[in-house]
Amino acid sequence: MTILKSEADVAAAVLDATGPLVIRGGGTRLVGRPGDGDMLDVSGVSGITLYEPGALTVVAKAGTPVSEIEVTLAKENQRLAFEPYDLSGLLGTRGKSTIGGVISTNASGPRRIQAGAARDFALGVRFVDGAGNIIKNGGRVMKNVTGYDLVKLMSGSWGTLGVLTEVSLKVLPAVDAMTTLVIPGLNPKQAVAAMSRALGSPYEVSGAAWIDGAVWLRLEGFASSVDYRAKALGDVLTSHGEITRDDAADWAHVRDAKPLHNCAAVWRISVKPGDGPAVIASLPEGSHKLMDWGGGLIWAGHDEADAATHARLQSTVAAMGGHATLMKADEAMRSSVPVFQPEAASVAALCAALRSRFDPRGILNPGLMAA
Amino acid sequence: MEMPIPDSTVLARKDRVVARLREVLPRDAVIDDPMETRAYECDALTAYRCPPMVAVLPSTTAEVSETLRICHEIGVPVVPRGSGTSLAGGALPTADCVILGVARMNEVLETDYDNRFVRVQTGRTNLSVTGAVESDGFFYAPDPSSQLACAIAGNIAMNSGGAHCLKYGVTTNNLMGVTLVQMDGTVVEIGGAHLDSGGLDLLGVICGSEGQLGVVTEATLRILHKPEGARPVLMGFDSAEIAGACVGDIIKAGVLPVAIEFMDRMLIEVCEDFAKADYPLCEALLIVEVEGSEMEINDQLALITDIARRHNPVALRESASPEESARIWAGRKAAFSAIGRVSDYMCLDGTIPVSELPYVLRRIGEMSKQYGLPVGNVFHAGDGNMHPLICYDANKPGDLEICEEFGAEVLKLCVEVGGCLTGEHGVGIEKRDLMTHQYAPDDLKAQMAIKDVFDSKWLLNPAKVFPLAVSETRRSTALAAE
């Protein structure tokens, strides 16, 4: 395999491909139907090309490690506010998560409920479509409605519409102080009630999770403001339980679903927050679970992976109008079930038509998202 | 601005179209009398007018679906319309089209504070979405200047922004789901009350597609609890350069105000005349607003005014009361109508990297002399979204053409310095022919491929967004297939 170093290399590799390609950044996100085909490794197309702290903008090639971007931003006291999760612990993968992988999977962490998702911070993309054409969309400015928004379409397309080669991102100031209010001993319903109350307050909660039976509510900002809001939010929530304040709570625990790392099968489920408890109630005995996004995101895990549980879960979630993705399972299971939530026929038809336009030969991660 | 020649075969089918539409819509919902269709001849880009062949005002998603199905079958172009406030000509009809207005669909369908969303019919105005939830302390964040009149349908079509989107984002960041009717009448539900898509992000590409992919009849919108308080501070400076440097320093200091607005002398004068907000008369005015409790507001403003003082402001005044804050914002939000009282004008919407503000403002000043037309500047400085207002005389032959040429040069400059043609108003017809300056042929082809997928006959709002020459084959092939 030749080492790809530039966008032109990627375009040539796609153009010359005679069969399916498996697109790889850092190799940390082995999710989806396992693909057969030649590896297209984008990790060599790497490096930050522009960083303007005063404009809150960074531009990086797709193979740039997220850690490299985070270190660069931290020097200017800025950060990626959507808090991308890292799947290497969960999946036991090595390698460095890349920014291209983060954007193409729309990987957003706990702060998604307040700041927005990865797709909301993506300002521009460059990519190579399935015919080898180099295409750009968006740019590096914060407001841009010039033509259709392919930036959003590429975010979360898991490489099935094109191979990302460069992304520009909006960044935000890092914060002075952070604290977490903890309310232990709540069942899922009580937890969602407390989180809804907090998220429906004016106190700008930047994380609302239920983990090991406790609700965590994160407040960030200037120290005096964090203190003020911690007190005010505590007052609002007194009827929901005993509240303690923890200035050192590790939100990476929630973000990367650490309590589920030893599970054989893991699902990531997005529903309306109020439906979170019902999703949890539907899980088989012995499941491991945590809720994020105020109850709207459920990470569920089981020691055994079986297709019947998976099918039941996706049909429960379908009835609620959300989606469940099988984030971890052995290859046999990922090959035999729909890893991503099956879509309504009309939506599936649009998606299939888009894929056939962007990738007419069907060579970009074929079947990864939908068979 | 060139528009396609009306298709005579479509015009010849008018009676058939009207008869078919009357079979599925209430009598008063199909308007074909030329005296009445005239009401739909333009949007807020009033320099261009053309009455449509027919206008329809459906009341339900089912009626929208029937309308589109019939037009699809007969091969009639359809131009969707919200409230007709587009500054880009997004709702400008062609003589052979059916205008589909969603104004009668304005109900709130569901309000859910626990899950923090509302579901509305898209003819509802932006401000009345907030109006439906504000007594319970909530609001819908995107706030275009036209929010009193503009419809959610148009906000979604253009991915509208507003003064406060520096903190809260634009429409696409606050839209969770839509009911979309495709040109062939198919009704599709995309997204919902949950966050993010489990598959391809169709919602993301529908938002901002200028009514070319489908007609959005219902929308699920994120609502937020209102902040405890908000207060603007006015800062006057001797030059745009100094104001620009001050904006950069505020952002780098780690405070993120909810809005940073800029006005130059011309705009300060006309807005002051209009709103009596007691704006300081100077070369460059910033309105910086912060939110939170009294204590949080004081802390943030202390930091911000400290930064401002380092740039030798000629004026620095915090709002002293909610009434004063309201006047300050009324003046800013009335900027377009205020200048409209003194001159005809064209409003541009290019966005540039914030660091390029002083250079671009200087170049615009030079071009203003060169073209002999005055320019006022008012814009969202925090995110580099400019709104140069070029004044011209509509009654003076040739003046509009000079103004358009000047405008095009400014937008090309925006692209040249790393920005874009439009930050929140949309392409419409206004910036259509400049698209080739921002995008290469393959970039445009990729966008048009999406329209091919959603609307294979190119019947929905077909003469917008893409330069006519670029989209011609697609439009004519689609019609010829009829």
PDB file of N, CA and C in Angstrom, chain B residues 156-188:
ATOM      1  N   ILE B 156     -35.875  28.319   7.776  1.00  0.00           N
ATOM      2  CA  ILE B 156     -35.273  27.016   7.476  1.00  0.00           C
ATOM      3  C   ILE B 156     -34.697  27.020   6.060  1.00  0.00           C
ATOM      4  N   ALA B 157     -35.441  27.592   5.124  1.00  0.00           N
ATOM      5  CA  ALA B 157     -34.975  27.610   3.738  1.00  0.00           C
ATOM      6  C   ALA B 157     -33.635  28.338   3.625  1.00  0.00           C
ATOM      7  N   MET B 158     -33.498  29.455   4.336  1.00  0.00           N
ATOM      8  CA  MET B 158     -32.292  30.278   4.205  1.00  0.00           C
ATOM      9  C   MET B 158     -31.287  30.031   5.323  1.00  0.00           C
ATOM     10  N   ASN B 159     -31.617  29.164   6.278  1.00  0.00           N
ATOM     11  CA  ASN B 159     -30.760  28.964   7.455  1.00  0.00           C
ATOM     12  C   ASN B 159     -30.443  30.308   8.105  1.00  0.00           C
ATOM     13  N   SER B 160     -31.500  31.027   8.460  1.00  0.00           N
ATOM     14  CA  SER B 160     -31.357  32.400   8.946  1.00  0.00           C
ATOM     15  C   SER B 160     -30.575  32.479  10.244  1.00  0.00           C
ATOM     16  N   GLY B 161     -29.903  33.595  10.410  1.00  0.00           N
ATOM     17  CA  GLY B 161     -29.149  33.856  11.630  1.00  0.00           C
ATOM     18  C   GLY B 161     -29.820  34.947  12.429  1.00  0.00           C
ATOM     19  N   GLY B 162     -29.030  35.881  12.924  1.00  0.00           N
ATOM     20  CA  GLY B 162     -29.556  36.979  13.723  1.00  0.00           C
ATOM     21  C   GLY B 162     -28.445  37.533  14.581  1.00  0.00           C
ATOM     22  N   ALA B 163     -28.800  38.569  15.337  1.00  0.00           N
ATOM     23  CA  ALA B 163     -27.776  39.272  16.117  1.00  0.00           C
ATOM     24  C   ALA B 163     -27.222  38.394  17.237  1.00  0.00           C
ATOM     25  N   HIS B 164     -28.032  37.501  17.784  1.00  0.00           N
ATOM     26  CA  HIS B 164     -27.606  36.757  18.969  1.00  0.00           C
ATOM     27  C   HIS B 164     -27.038  35.374  18.656  1.00  0.00           C
ATOM     28  N   CYS B 165     -26.737  35.113  17.377  1.00  0.00           N
ATOM     29  CA  CYS B 165     -26.286  33.764  17.037  1.00  0.00           C
ATOM     30  C   CYS B 165     -24.822  33.540  17.385  1.00  0.00           C
ATOM     31  N   LEU B 166     -24.112  34.570  17.788  1.00  0.00           N
ATOM     32  CA  LEU B 166     -22.724  34.367  18.228  1.00  0.00           C
ATOM     33  C   LEU B 166     -22.734  33.340  19.371  1.00  0.00           C
ATOM     34  N   LYS B 167     -23.712  33.434  20.240  1.00  0.00           N
ATOM     35  CA  LYS B 167     -23.808  32.477  21.345  1.00  0.00           C
ATOM     36  C   LYS B 167     -24.716  31.293  21.022  1.00  0.00           C
ATOM     37  N   TYR B 168     -25.840  31.553  20.369  1.00  0.00           N
ATOM     38  CA  TYR B 168     -26.860  30.503  20.257  1.00  0.00           C
ATOM     39  C   TYR B 168     -26.886  29.764  18.923  1.00  0.00           C
ATOM     40  N   GLY B 169     -26.089  30.198  17.962  1.00  0.00           N
ATOM     41  CA  GLY B 169     -26.096  29.529  16.668  1.00  0.00           C
ATOM     42  C   GLY B 169     -27.227  30.022  15.781  1.00  0.00           C
ATOM     43  N   VAL B 170     -27.231  29.541  14.543  1.00  0.00           N
ATOM     44  CA  VAL B 170     -28.222  29.946  13.553  1.00  0.00           C
ATOM     45  C   VAL B 170     -29.314  28.883  13.490  1.00  0.00           C
ATOM     46  N   THR B 171     -30.196  28.987  12.500  1.00  0.00           N
ATOM     47  CA  THR B 171     -31.344  28.072  12.445  1.00  0.00           C
ATOM     48  C   THR B 171     -30.913  26.608  12.477  1.00  0.00           C
ATOM     49  N   THR B 172     -29.924  26.248  11.686  1.00  0.00           N
ATOM     50  CA  THR B 172     -29.548  24.833  11.585  1.00  0.00           C
ATOM     51  C   THR B 172     -29.105  24.252  12.930  1.00  0.00           C
ATOM     52  N   ASN B 173     -28.595  25.092  13.811  1.00  0.00           N
ATOM     53  CA  ASN B 173     -28.147  24.616  15.115  1.00  0.00           C
ATOM     54  C   ASN B 173     -29.297  24.488  16.117  1.00  0.00           C
ATOM     55  N   ASN B 174     -30.479  24.972  15.730  1.00  0.00           N
ATOM     56  CA  ASN B 174     -31.626  24.959  16.630  1.00  0.00           C
ATOM     57  C   ASN B 174     -32.820  24.198  16.055  1.00  0.00           C
ATOM     58  N   LEU B 175     -32.597  23.569  14.916  1.00  0.00           N
ATOM     59  CA  LEU B 175     -33.655  22.819  14.234  1.00  0.00           C
ATOM     60  C   LEU B 175     -33.424  21.336  14.493  1.00  0.00           C
ATOM     61  N   MET B 176     -34.448  20.641  15.002  1.00  0.00           N
ATOM     62  CA  MET B 176     -34.272  19.232  15.377  1.00  0.00           C
ATOM     63  C   MET B 176     -34.983  18.274  14.427  1.00  0.00           C
ATOM     64  N   GLY B 177     -36.027  18.750  13.790  1.00  0.00           N
ATOM     65  CA  GLY B 177     -36.741  17.848  12.890  1.00  0.00           C
ATOM     66  C   GLY B 177     -37.668  18.611  11.955  1.00  0.00           C
ATOM     67  N   VAL B 178     -37.993  17.990  10.822  1.00  0.00           N
ATOM     68  CA  VAL B 178     -38.929  18.614   9.879  1.00  0.00           C
ATOM     69  C   VAL B 178     -39.854  17.573   9.274  1.00  0.00           C
ATOM     70  N   THR B 179     -41.029  18.049   8.870  1.00  0.00           N
ATOM     71  CA  THR B 179     -41.877  17.308   7.956  1.00  0.00           C
ATOM     72  C   THR B 179     -41.657  17.963   6.602  1.00  0.00           C
ATOM     73  N   LEU B 180     -41.150  17.169   5.657  1.00  0.00           N
ATOM     74  CA  LEU B 180     -40.795  17.712   4.346  1.00  0.00           C
ATOM     75  C   LEU B 180     -41.679  17.072   3.294  1.00  0.00           C
ATOM     76  N   VAL B 181     -42.262  17.905   2.436  1.00  0.00           N
ATOM     77  CA  VAL B 181     -43.023  17.360   1.319  1.00  0.00           C
ATOM     78  C   VAL B 181     -42.160  17.489   0.072  1.00  0.00           C
ATOM     79  N   GLN B 182     -41.884  16.368  -0.554  1.00  0.00           N
ATOM     80  CA  GLN B 182     -41.070  16.386  -1.763  1.00  0.00           C
ATOM     81  C   GLN B 182     -41.920  16.816  -2.954  1.00  0.00           C
ATOM     82  N   MET B 183     -41.254  17.171  -4.048  1.00  0.00           N
ATOM     83  CA  MET B 183     -41.955  17.688  -5.223  1.00  0.00           C
ATOM     84  C   MET B 183     -42.991  16.703  -5.757  1.00  0.00           C
ATOM     85  N   ASP B 184     -42.739  15.400  -5.596  1.00  0.00           N
ATOM     86  CA  ASP B 184     -43.729  14.440  -6.113  1.00  0.00           C
ATOM     87  C   ASP B 184     -44.843  14.169  -5.110  1.00  0.00           C
ATOM     88  N   GLY B 185     -44.860  14.918  -4.010  1.00  0.00           N
ATOM     89  CA  GLY B 185     -45.933  14.782  -3.039  1.00  0.00           C
ATOM     90  C   GLY B 185     -45.605  13.867  -1.864  1.00  0.00           C
ATOM     91  N   THR B 186     -44.485  13.155  -1.957  1.00  0.00           N
ATOM     92  CA  THR B 186     -44.089  12.269  -0.852  1.00  0.00           C
ATOM     93  C   THR B 186     -43.829  13.083   0.413  1.00  0.00           C
ATOM     94  N   VAL B 187     -44.396  12.615   1.528  1.00  0.00           N
ATOM     95  CA  VAL B 187     -44.173  13.296   2.805  1.00  0.00           C
ATOM     96  C   VAL B 187     -43.118  12.512   3.590  1.00  0.00           C
ATOM     97  N   VAL B 188     -42.066  13.194   4.007  1.00  0.00           N
ATOM     98  CA  VAL B 188     -40.970  12.535   4.724  1.00  0.00           C
ATOM     99  C   VAL B 188     -40.790  13.187   6.088  1.00  0.00           C
TER     100      VAL B 188
END
